[in-house]
mmCIF file of C-alpha atoms in Angstrom:
data_model
loop_
_atom_site.group_PDB
_atom_site.id
_atom_site.type_symbol
_atom_site.label_atom_id
_atom_site.label_comp_id
_atom_site.label_asym_id
_atom_site.label_seq_id
_atom_site.Cartn_x
_atom_site.Cartn_y
_atom_site.Cartn_z
ATOM 1 C CA UNK A 1005 -15.356 207.513 80.320
ATOM 2 C CA UNK A 1006 -13.888 204.904 82.606
ATOM 3 C CA UNK A 1007 -11.449 206.124 85.213
ATOM 4 C CA UNK A 1008 -8.883 203.773 86.632
ATOM 5 C CA UNK A 1009 -8.139 204.190 90.284
ATOM 6 C CA UNK A 1010 -4.466 203.744 90.959
ATOM 7 C CA UNK A 1011 -4.006 202.315 94.416
ATOM 8 C CA UNK A 1012 -1.316 203.975 96.460
ATOM 9 C CA UNK A 1013 1.240 201.555 97.788
ATOM 10 C CA UNK A 1014 0.894 200.535 101.404
ATOM 11 C CA UNK A 1015 3.780 201.622 103.611
ATOM 12 C CA UNK A 1016 4.593 200.737 107.193
ATOM 13 C CA UNK A 1017 7.592 201.064 109.456
ATOM 14 C CA UNK A 1018 8.802 199.956 112.858
ATOM 15 C CA UNK A 1019 11.792 200.869 115.018
ATOM 16 C CA UNK A 1020 13.318 199.250 118.089
ATOM 17 C CA UNK A 1021 16.107 200.382 120.376
ATOM 18 C CA UNK A 1022 18.279 198.035 122.440
ATOM 19 C CA UNK A 1023 20.249 198.850 125.569
ATOM 20 C CA UNK A 1024 21.465 195.570 127.020
ATOM 21 C CA UNK A 1025 23.905 195.548 129.939
ATOM 22 C CA UNK A 1026 26.256 192.564 130.024
ATOM 23 C CA UNK A 1027 28.038 192.136 133.340
ATOM 24 C CA UNK A 1028 31.570 190.805 132.933
ATOM 25 C CA UNK A 1029 33.445 190.108 129.685
ATOM 26 C CA UNK A 1030 31.933 193.199 127.985
ATOM 27 C CA UNK A 1031 35.468 193.988 126.767
ATOM 28 C CA UNK A 1032 35.221 190.886 124.531
ATOM 29 C CA UNK A 1033 32.028 192.020 122.772
ATOM 30 C CA UNK A 1034 33.948 193.853 120.013
ATOM 31 C CA UNK A 1035 35.747 190.642 119.058
ATOM 32 C CA UNK A 1036 32.525 188.646 119.271
ATOM 33 C CA UNK A 1037 30.774 191.018 116.838
ATOM 34 C CA UNK A 1038 33.455 190.144 114.248
ATOM 35 C CA UNK A 1039 32.016 186.592 114.153
ATOM 36 C CA UNK A 1040 29.360 187.640 111.617
ATOM 37 C CA UNK A 1041 27.857 184.254 110.791
ATOM 38 C CA UNK A 1042 27.646 183.329 114.452
ATOM 39 C CA UNK A 1043 26.166 186.675 115.584
ATOM 40 C CA UNK A 1044 23.599 186.920 112.776
ATOM 41 C CA UNK A 1045 22.637 183.273 113.387
ATOM 42 C CA UNK A 1046 22.051 184.051 117.068
ATOM 43 C CA UNK A 1047 20.040 187.210 116.311
ATOM 44 C CA UNK A 1048 17.834 185.570 113.699
ATOM 45 C CA UNK A 1049 16.610 181.993 113.446
ATOM 46 C CA UNK A 1050 19.712 180.147 112.230
ATOM 47 C CA UNK A 1051 17.528 177.432 110.616
ATOM 48 C CA UNK A 1052 16.056 180.042 108.246
ATOM 49 C CA UNK A 1053 19.367 181.725 107.486
ATOM 50 C CA UNK A 1054 21.617 180.855 104.530
ATOM 51 C CA UNK A 1055 25.158 182.168 104.154
ATOM 52 C CA UNK A 1056 25.547 183.292 100.526
ATOM 53 C CA UNK A 1057 29.082 184.698 100.833
ATOM 54 C CA UNK A 1058 31.078 186.412 103.562
ATOM 55 C CA UNK A 1059 28.927 189.326 104.744
ATOM 56 C CA UNK A 1060 25.900 188.195 102.710
ATOM 57 C CA UNK A 1061 22.948 186.142 103.934
ATOM 58 C CA UNK A 1062 19.452 185.140 102.816
ATOM 59 C CA UNK A 1063 16.793 185.023 105.521
ATOM 60 C CA UNK A 1064 13.328 183.520 105.179
ATOM 61 C CA UNK A 1065 11.108 185.349 107.650
ATOM 62 C CA UNK A 1066 8.630 183.190 109.546
ATOM 63 C CA UNK A 1067 5.403 182.732 107.561
ATOM 64 C CA UNK A 1068 2.923 185.457 108.403
ATOM 65 C CA UNK A 1069 -0.850 185.275 108.179
ATOM 66 C CA UNK A 1070 -2.405 188.504 106.926
ATOM 67 C CA UNK A 1071 -6.202 188.461 106.587
ATOM 68 C CA UNK A 1072 -6.330 184.730 105.812
ATOM 69 C CA UNK A 1073 -3.385 184.923 103.401
ATOM 70 C CA UNK A 1074 -0.064 183.286 104.219
ATOM 71 C CA UNK A 1075 2.976 185.290 103.132
ATOM 72 C CA UNK A 1076 6.656 184.449 103.273
ATOM 73 C CA UNK A 1077 9.088 187.368 103.027
ATOM 74 C CA UNK A 1078 12.592 186.411 101.902
ATOM 75 C CA UNK A 1079 15.303 188.996 102.518
ATOM 76 C CA UNK A 1080 18.909 189.192 101.389
ATOM 77 C CA UNK A 1081 21.004 190.824 104.098
ATOM 78 C CA UNK A 1082 24.372 192.515 103.907
ATOM 79 C CA UNK A 1083 26.526 192.550 107.043
ATOM 80 C CA UNK A 1084 29.703 194.389 107.932
ATOM 81 C CA UNK A 1085 31.483 194.422 111.271
ATOM 82 C CA UNK A 1086 34.446 196.195 112.769
ATOM 83 C CA UNK A 1087 35.349 198.851 115.334
ATOM 84 C CA UNK A 1088 32.968 197.325 117.865
ATOM 85 C CA UNK A 1089 29.941 197.543 115.534
ATOM 86 C CA UNK A 1090 27.907 195.149 113.443
ATOM 87 C CA UNK A 1091 25.685 196.676 110.742
ATOM 88 C CA UNK A 1092 22.974 194.847 108.815
ATOM 89 C CA UNK A 1093 20.862 196.054 105.905
ATOM 90 C CA UNK A 1094 18.487 194.565 103.365
ATOM 91 C CA UNK A 1095 20.041 194.250 99.911
ATOM 92 C CA UNK A 1096 17.049 192.586 98.228
ATOM 93 C CA UNK A 1097 13.649 191.219 99.173
ATOM 94 C CA UNK A 1098 10.765 189.259 97.740
ATOM 95 C CA UNK A 1099 7.348 188.304 98.991
ATOM 96 C CA UNK A 1100 6.164 184.769 98.396
ATOM 97 C CA UNK A 1101 2.517 183.899 98.899
ATOM 98 C CA UNK A 1102 0.593 187.015 97.838
ATOM 99 C CA UNK A 1103 0.901 186.361 94.113
ATOM 100 C CA UNK A 1104 0.515 189.285 91.710
ATOM 101 C CA UNK A 1105 2.618 191.503 93.999
ATOM 102 C CA UNK A 1106 5.823 192.423 92.260
ATOM 103 C CA UNK A 1107 6.538 195.739 93.953
ATOM 104 C CA UNK A 1108 7.300 194.476 97.443
ATOM 105 C CA UNK A 1109 10.194 196.358 99.025
ATOM 106 C CA UNK A 1110 11.576 195.697 102.488
ATOM 107 C CA UNK A 1111 14.115 198.008 104.066
ATOM 108 C CA UNK A 1112 16.239 197.086 107.039
ATOM 109 C CA UNK A 1113 18.868 199.173 108.741
ATOM 110 C CA UNK A 1114 20.229 197.765 111.995
ATOM 111 C CA UNK A 1115 23.320 198.448 114.082
ATOM 112 C CA UNK A 1116 24.646 196.619 117.124
ATOM 113 C CA UNK A 1117 27.396 198.388 119.104
ATOM 114 C CA UNK A 1118 29.652 196.958 121.800
ATOM 115 C CA UNK A 1119 30.057 199.345 124.731
ATOM 116 C CA UNK A 1120 31.913 199.134 128.036
ATOM 117 C CA UNK A 1121 28.642 198.117 129.676
ATOM 118 C CA UNK A 1122 27.167 195.767 127.061
ATOM 119 C CA UNK A 1123 25.320 196.118 123.757
ATOM 120 C CA UNK A 1124 23.368 198.992 122.274
ATOM 121 C CA UNK A 1125 21.455 198.816 119.065
ATOM 122 C CA UNK A 1126 18.890 200.341 116.787
ATOM 123 C CA UNK A 1127 16.813 198.612 114.125
ATOM 124 C CA UNK A 1128 14.554 200.201 111.512
ATOM 125 C CA UNK A 1129 12.325 197.984 109.413
ATOM 126 C CA UNK A 1130 10.037 199.208 106.651
ATOM 127 C CA UNK A 1131 7.836 197.772 103.927
ATOM 128 C CA UNK A 1132 6.171 199.257 100.874
ATOM 129 C CA UNK A 1133 3.894 197.095 98.756
ATOM 130 C CA UNK A 1134 0.869 197.566 96.530
ATOM 131 C CA UNK A 1135 -2.456 196.454 97.918
ATOM 132 C CA UNK A 1136 -2.988 192.874 96.702
ATOM 133 C CA UNK A 1137 -6.166 192.326 94.661
ATOM 134 C CA UNK A 1138 -7.420 189.829 97.242
ATOM 135 C CA UNK A 1139 -7.390 192.598 99.864
ATOM 136 C CA UNK A 1140 -8.874 195.446 97.776
ATOM 137 C CA UNK A 1141 -12.020 195.618 99.919
ATOM 138 C CA UNK A 1142 -10.083 196.200 103.126
ATOM 139 C CA UNK A 1143 -9.309 199.885 103.770
ATOM 140 C CA UNK A 1144 -5.638 200.820 103.297
ATOM 141 C CA UNK A 1145 -5.455 202.260 106.819
ATOM 142 C CA UNK A 1146 -6.484 198.892 108.308
ATOM 143 C CA UNK A 1147 -3.860 197.099 106.207
ATOM 144 C CA UNK A 1148 -1.167 199.605 107.190
ATOM 145 C CA UNK A 1149 -2.022 199.297 110.881
ATOM 146 C CA UNK A 1150 -1.875 195.515 110.574
ATOM 147 C CA UNK A 1151 1.422 195.708 108.680
ATOM 148 C CA UNK A 1152 2.939 198.008 111.283
ATOM 149 C CA UNK A 1153 1.855 195.630 114.020
ATOM 150 C CA UNK A 1154 3.496 192.716 112.162
ATOM 151 C CA UNK A 1155 6.776 194.637 111.715
ATOM 152 C CA UNK A 1156 6.796 195.623 115.400
ATOM 153 C CA UNK A 1157 6.274 191.952 116.256
ATOM 154 C CA UNK A 1158 9.221 190.921 114.060
ATOM 155 C CA UNK A 1159 11.530 193.493 115.663
ATOM 156 C CA UNK A 1160 10.379 192.594 119.179
ATOM 157 C CA UNK A 1161 11.086 188.933 118.366
ATOM 158 C CA UNK A 1162 14.612 189.805 117.204
ATOM 159 C CA UNK A 1163 15.130 191.958 120.306
ATOM 160 C CA UNK A 1164 14.085 189.026 122.492
ATOM 161 C CA UNK A 1165 16.492 186.718 120.636
ATOM 162 C CA UNK A 1166 19.326 189.218 121.161
ATOM 163 C CA UNK A 1167 18.475 189.466 124.859
ATOM 164 C CA UNK A 1168 18.497 185.681 125.265
ATOM 165 C CA UNK A 1169 19.991 183.643 122.411
ATOM 166 C CA UNK A 1170 22.740 186.089 121.461
ATOM 167 C CA UNK A 1171 23.795 186.572 125.089
ATOM 168 C CA UNK A 1172 23.886 182.785 125.640
ATOM 169 C CA UNK A 1173 25.946 182.395 122.469
ATOM 170 C CA UNK A 1174 28.287 185.178 123.599
ATOM 171 C CA UNK A 1175 28.917 183.382 126.923
ATOM 172 C CA UNK A 1176 29.471 180.106 125.065
ATOM 173 C CA UNK A 1177 31.887 181.875 122.687
ATOM 174 C CA UNK A 1178 33.761 183.381 125.685
ATOM 175 C CA UNK A 1179 34.086 179.892 127.190
ATOM 176 C CA UNK A 1180 35.320 178.447 123.871
ATOM 177 C CA UNK A 1181 37.836 181.283 123.504
ATOM 178 C CA UNK A 1182 39.051 180.755 127.059
ATOM 179 C CA UNK A 1183 39.353 176.978 126.534
ATOM 180 C CA UNK A 1184 41.278 177.517 123.283
ATOM 181 C CA UNK A 1185 43.702 179.971 124.910
ATOM 182 C CA UNK A 1186 44.309 177.541 127.791
ATOM 183 C CA UNK A 1187 45.027 174.734 125.298
ATOM 184 C CA UNK A 1188 47.350 176.992 123.303
ATOM 185 C CA UNK A 1189 49.236 178.001 126.458
ATOM 186 C CA UNK A 1190 49.575 174.432 127.727
ATOM 187 C CA UNK A 1191 50.696 173.075 124.325
ATOM 188 C CA UNK A 1192 53.314 175.833 124.141
ATOM 189 C CA UNK A 1193 54.898 174.612 127.409
ATOM 190 C CA UNK A 1194 55.730 171.133 126.083
#
């Protein structure tokens, strides 16, 4: 009698918290978070982001090397903003590069909140996937530890982009808004 061993899916998760003070203009953060395409483009790599429809994006995660295999996760992201919050979640995902893996599932739940002092946020990222045949000889625990490390790296990269790129874009947006209001005021005086 031949017994078939059913491999348990691999599962890994990562979580990051953000508490980012923004001196001056923090009262404008709520309005800035309404600029979904702009904010999501500043948080993620805008070159790898495609707007599908208002509040819907496709994001191609940077190619990852996992035990000599190159994988390319592609995630569809839903976004809603209002009341000083921007929420993002994964609506669909696929994994290109592993071949023979059709049960890849990526979960994302992220919130960015404008406060009187700046931005606060929380991001949860998770993946479940079957162990690819090419990696059957590697213990599941090693793969899960590696996967968790990769997810932590992705979230830390996004956190760094928020702390730099998003803040720079926010200041640029404030300047544009100020310039536009000055032009509107001066044109109204003619």
